[in-house]
Amino acid sequence: MSSDEVIRIASPADFHVHLRQGRLSALVTPHVRKGGFTLAYVMPNLKPPITSTEQALAYKGDLEALDPDVEYLMTLYLSPELTPDEIRKASRAGIVGVKSYPRGVTTNSDGGIESYEPYYPVFEAMQEVGMVLNLHGEIPSNPATNTCVLNAEPQFLPHLVSLHVRFPRLRIVLEHATTRAAVETVKSLGDTVGCTITAHHLSLTVDDWAGQSFHFCKPVAKYPDDREALQEVIREGHPRFFLGSDSAPHPPAAKATATPTDACAAGVYTSPILLPLTAHLLESFGALDKLEGFVSTFGRKFYGKEVTGTESQASVTLRKKKTTVDKVWALETEEVVSFWAGKELNWSLE
Amino acid sequence: MSSDEVIRIASPADFHVHLRQGRLSALVTPHVRKGGFTLAYVMPNLKPPITSTEQALAYKGDLEALDPDVEYLMTLYLSPELTPDEIRKASRAGIVGVKSYPRGVTTNSDGGIESYEPYYPVFEAMQEVGMVLNLHGEIPSNPATNTCVLNAEPQFLPHLVSLHVRFPRLRIVLEHATTRAAVETVKSLGDTVGCTITAHHLSLTVDDWAGQSFHFCKPVAKYPDDREALQEVIREGHPRFFLGSDSAPHPPAAKATATPTDACAAGVYTSPILLPLTAHLLESFGALDKLEGFVSTFGRKFYGKEVTGTESQASVTLRKKKTTVDKVWALETEEVVSFWAGKELNWSLE
């Protein structure tokens, strides 16, 4: 579906995005479509986190009020309140997944989990009803085990493997993979295990966030060879690896400024430029022909959200035309700065 | 020379410090003694860099005008202008060392660190006259070789080894080591190879500078196991490992604030609290009994600057008394924020 200068993508789907609450949500939720996407898989790490079907449906209503033309797939936050009964109820209500955050590793994860075993009955119920388990795949830093932000993901991978072995029919997504080790592990597992990759991790390495907090996110970008592994698996068109932007807005002041005692907020924001950015990056490493698979087909197939005939009008057209990315996106008093601000992209949305 | 509550240290010596120029120098140079030190080994990376004997002596005069009670050991910046004749002249004038920075090394070749070869006649002359070669031991980042800020130091170590093999009598100091690999390599080499360790690298790991630019410096702090190796070699009292603070002041705004396109300045500033901080940290990992060796005896012996009887009045007394570190140090319009700002140290200078 492409000529040299135009690419049409059927219903791009972002399988990992943070749409926040309140005024910030009003600013960023419309950016899903602005970035070329018609489906948003919505993270539940609000304050308080989304732990019940009622909360998730209320949140979905809030998002639909902000932009009704996006399909929002909702998730619950894995926590002790979540029971097998709640899982069955959530599934009946159309909630798609459950997100697991290890305690303390990212924004609003203080309620995160320390051990998966207590949740086995929940996972059993999820496997029965066909809900998806979304894993933030990092273990907390611990000097005693030499664990830090650089190896937190590789050290998590045995947990992914053992969950898959114990629940082979449970669909599991390792979210925002950043390492060669993660790519290889996911590839080695069965068809029920998928993996999201962000756009920004296709561009960044550790050098880019050293002293540059606008590029600081969790998981942090790793070594050049890790970035290469992410690019390779997309270039080969592996159908279990698909886009989840992990687009995470923070006010510019929270991103820009550390104090001697407080760090900057973690998160890279890509929503308003997501499809052009992804096209630009895939082109840079020779994978433009895999764009539709990566941003639409593969993830939709994994989630059973294939594009049907009636949805084909939602396809999006990219044209090869340079644009400079806006420096600030604002709504009333809210502002966000996107990744690639002030830089050029080779592709534009029509 | 210690009781339970008091430690006396003979003439503490900081074998790697940045004293800058102009108004910033007027602010930070007196911090050498404020931090408990009576000797400063002064880095030459000014604008323009110190590449001649005349420049170095003029700079030394500037520093002595700011605080005459510190012994300043001067260095030259390794660059193509530096000739064997200039080395002999510098040595006669009392200049102690030559500092090599990787970027300077790469300007005249595409072979990166291989371009030490043009400097072999300079190193030969340095070996003859007894000058010290100070190495910033990192190679430039390069995605093609998976080189980034995390492995730039380990990948440099073969160059240290080959320089030592070729110039076995040349005293070489690997500056601000941050990795277990560096510690092991230096230990494996002969007595002409020393190694400085900063105070802040005894405290920080990569987690501490992730999103926290006040803790961002080059070389970056690495894994917990690397920090452990730095602590171990001090705990064992190895005489070729000694303090070089690499204390590097920047205006608070340059440290605090990234823009979407510009990173923060690299550098951690420790001068005004250096001896109490080092005592605090060594105590935290059971090496307080090695404090005098680490901050004075070992480095002085390596450089042939042993404390003589007449200098003993320059000894410094630490008392076990909690103090809170000042948040800002200022002189007229200049400001700097030190490491540990607002936090408590267990030791104070008398």
XYZ file of C-alpha atoms in Angstrom, chain B residues 4-190:
187
model
C 37.720 7.663 68.519
C 36.483 11.172 67.864
C 39.388 13.005 66.260
C 41.550 12.215 63.226
C 44.661 14.141 62.248
C 45.764 13.905 58.608
C 49.172 15.115 57.446
C 48.787 17.579 54.571
C 45.881 16.222 52.526
C 46.547 16.340 48.790
C 43.938 16.433 46.010
C 45.612 14.925 42.958
C 42.994 16.024 40.396
C 41.041 19.253 40.622
C 39.559 21.875 38.287
C 40.207 25.417 39.514
C 38.861 27.207 36.428
C 39.521 30.836 35.431
C 38.284 34.323 36.190
C 35.487 34.904 38.655
C 34.627 31.230 39.000
C 38.255 30.560 39.940
C 38.065 33.279 42.586
C 35.111 31.448 44.106
C 36.420 27.893 43.962
C 40.194 28.156 44.514
C 39.829 29.019 48.224
C 37.604 25.949 48.553
C 40.685 23.725 48.303
C 41.750 24.695 51.815
C 38.155 25.026 52.998
C 37.797 21.366 52.102
C 40.879 20.508 54.150
C 43.540 20.275 51.431
C 46.954 21.891 51.146
C 47.999 20.540 47.753
C 46.077 20.777 44.489
C 47.053 18.970 41.309
C 45.566 21.387 38.780
C 43.925 20.340 35.517
C 44.880 22.274 32.353
C 41.578 22.177 30.427
C 40.950 25.909 30.409
C 39.790 27.976 27.469
C 42.281 28.051 25.793
C 43.948 24.945 27.260
C 47.283 25.230 29.072
C 49.746 23.969 26.479
C 52.966 25.874 27.344
C 55.232 26.444 30.300
C 54.507 30.170 30.233
C 50.758 29.626 30.386
C 51.102 27.145 33.232
C 53.290 29.482 35.282
C 50.965 32.416 34.675
C 48.010 30.266 35.763
C 49.919 29.172 38.853
C 50.494 32.859 39.667
C 46.773 33.529 39.362
C 45.968 30.693 41.753
C 48.629 31.754 44.263
C 47.161 35.245 44.249
C 43.799 33.719 45.194
C 45.214 31.515 47.951
C 48.974 31.407 48.556
C 48.712 28.717 51.248
C 48.087 25.842 48.841
C 50.812 24.078 46.865
C 49.671 24.016 43.227
C 51.124 21.293 41.037
C 50.689 22.327 37.430
C 49.996 20.301 34.297
C 50.014 20.775 30.536
C 47.327 19.691 28.090
C 48.556 17.012 25.677
C 48.257 18.448 22.176
C 50.284 18.637 18.956
C 51.973 21.836 20.136
C 53.726 19.932 22.899
C 57.348 19.031 21.939
C 60.092 17.163 23.788
C 61.875 20.501 24.183
C 58.811 22.032 25.770
C 58.626 19.048 28.127
C 62.206 19.618 29.287
C 61.520 23.309 29.727
C 58.330 22.608 31.656
C 60.084 20.156 33.912
C 62.801 22.672 34.721
C 60.056 25.148 35.618
C 58.549 22.704 38.096
C 55.557 21.587 36.050
C 54.659 18.098 37.141
C 52.428 16.404 34.604
C 50.752 16.237 31.215
C 47.069 15.482 30.904
C 45.637 13.519 28.002
C 41.984 13.940 27.051
C 40.531 11.552 24.501
C 38.944 14.265 22.356
C 42.274 16.055 21.987
C 43.819 12.769 21.019
C 41.307 12.123 18.269
C 41.550 15.492 16.538
C 44.500 14.494 14.395
C 43.436 11.000 13.310
C 40.503 8.808 12.542
C 42.110 5.988 14.545
C 41.041 7.359 17.905
C 43.378 6.346 20.692
C 45.939 4.869 18.259
C 46.979 8.446 17.755
C 49.029 8.266 20.959
C 51.838 7.217 18.627
C 52.627 10.753 17.440
C 53.236 11.580 21.112
C 55.797 8.856 21.751
C 58.721 11.341 21.527
C 56.903 13.499 24.086
C 56.355 10.513 26.383
C 60.029 9.559 25.947
C 61.056 13.031 27.104
C 58.606 12.884 30.012
C 60.044 9.564 31.073
C 63.578 11.047 30.956
C 62.766 14.100 33.061
C 60.328 12.350 35.398
C 57.068 14.047 34.408
C 53.766 12.232 34.995
C 51.245 11.310 32.290
C 47.659 11.764 33.491
C 45.142 9.857 31.420
C 41.465 10.573 31.049
C 40.866 6.906 30.357
C 37.874 6.777 28.045
C 37.544 6.271 24.324
C 34.970 8.231 22.330
C 31.495 6.761 21.959
C 30.902 4.857 18.757
C 27.757 2.804 18.057
C 29.653 0.671 15.529
C 31.830 -0.746 18.318
C 29.055 -0.640 20.957
C 31.074 2.026 22.756
C 29.119 4.359 25.027
C 29.666 6.173 28.307
C 29.236 2.886 30.188
C 32.085 0.941 28.622
C 34.304 3.786 27.384
C 36.676 3.208 30.309
C 37.044 -0.605 30.066
C 37.578 -0.237 26.330
C 40.378 2.277 27.012
C 42.349 -0.023 29.338
C 44.334 -1.846 26.620
C 45.813 1.546 25.702
C 46.921 2.083 29.307
C 48.565 -1.340 29.298
C 50.402 -0.789 26.032
C 51.646 2.673 27.069
C 52.993 1.169 30.284
C 54.700 -1.659 28.409
C 56.334 0.759 25.988
C 57.306 3.325 28.655
C 57.814 1.245 31.800
C 59.612 4.034 33.695
C 57.061 6.698 32.754
C 54.780 7.381 35.689
C 51.218 7.160 34.468
C 48.043 7.928 36.436
C 44.720 6.568 35.276
C 42.439 9.383 36.391
C 39.054 9.027 38.113
C 38.675 5.258 37.711
C 35.052 4.132 37.851
C 35.058 0.410 37.037
C 36.182 -2.900 38.504
C 37.995 -3.503 35.220
C 40.085 -0.358 35.725
C 40.967 -1.257 39.308
C 42.042 -4.760 38.307
C 44.080 -3.515 35.365
C 45.945 -0.903 37.412
C 46.647 -3.457 40.151
C 48.112 -5.812 37.545
C 50.617 -3.204 36.319
C 53.945 -2.034 37.717
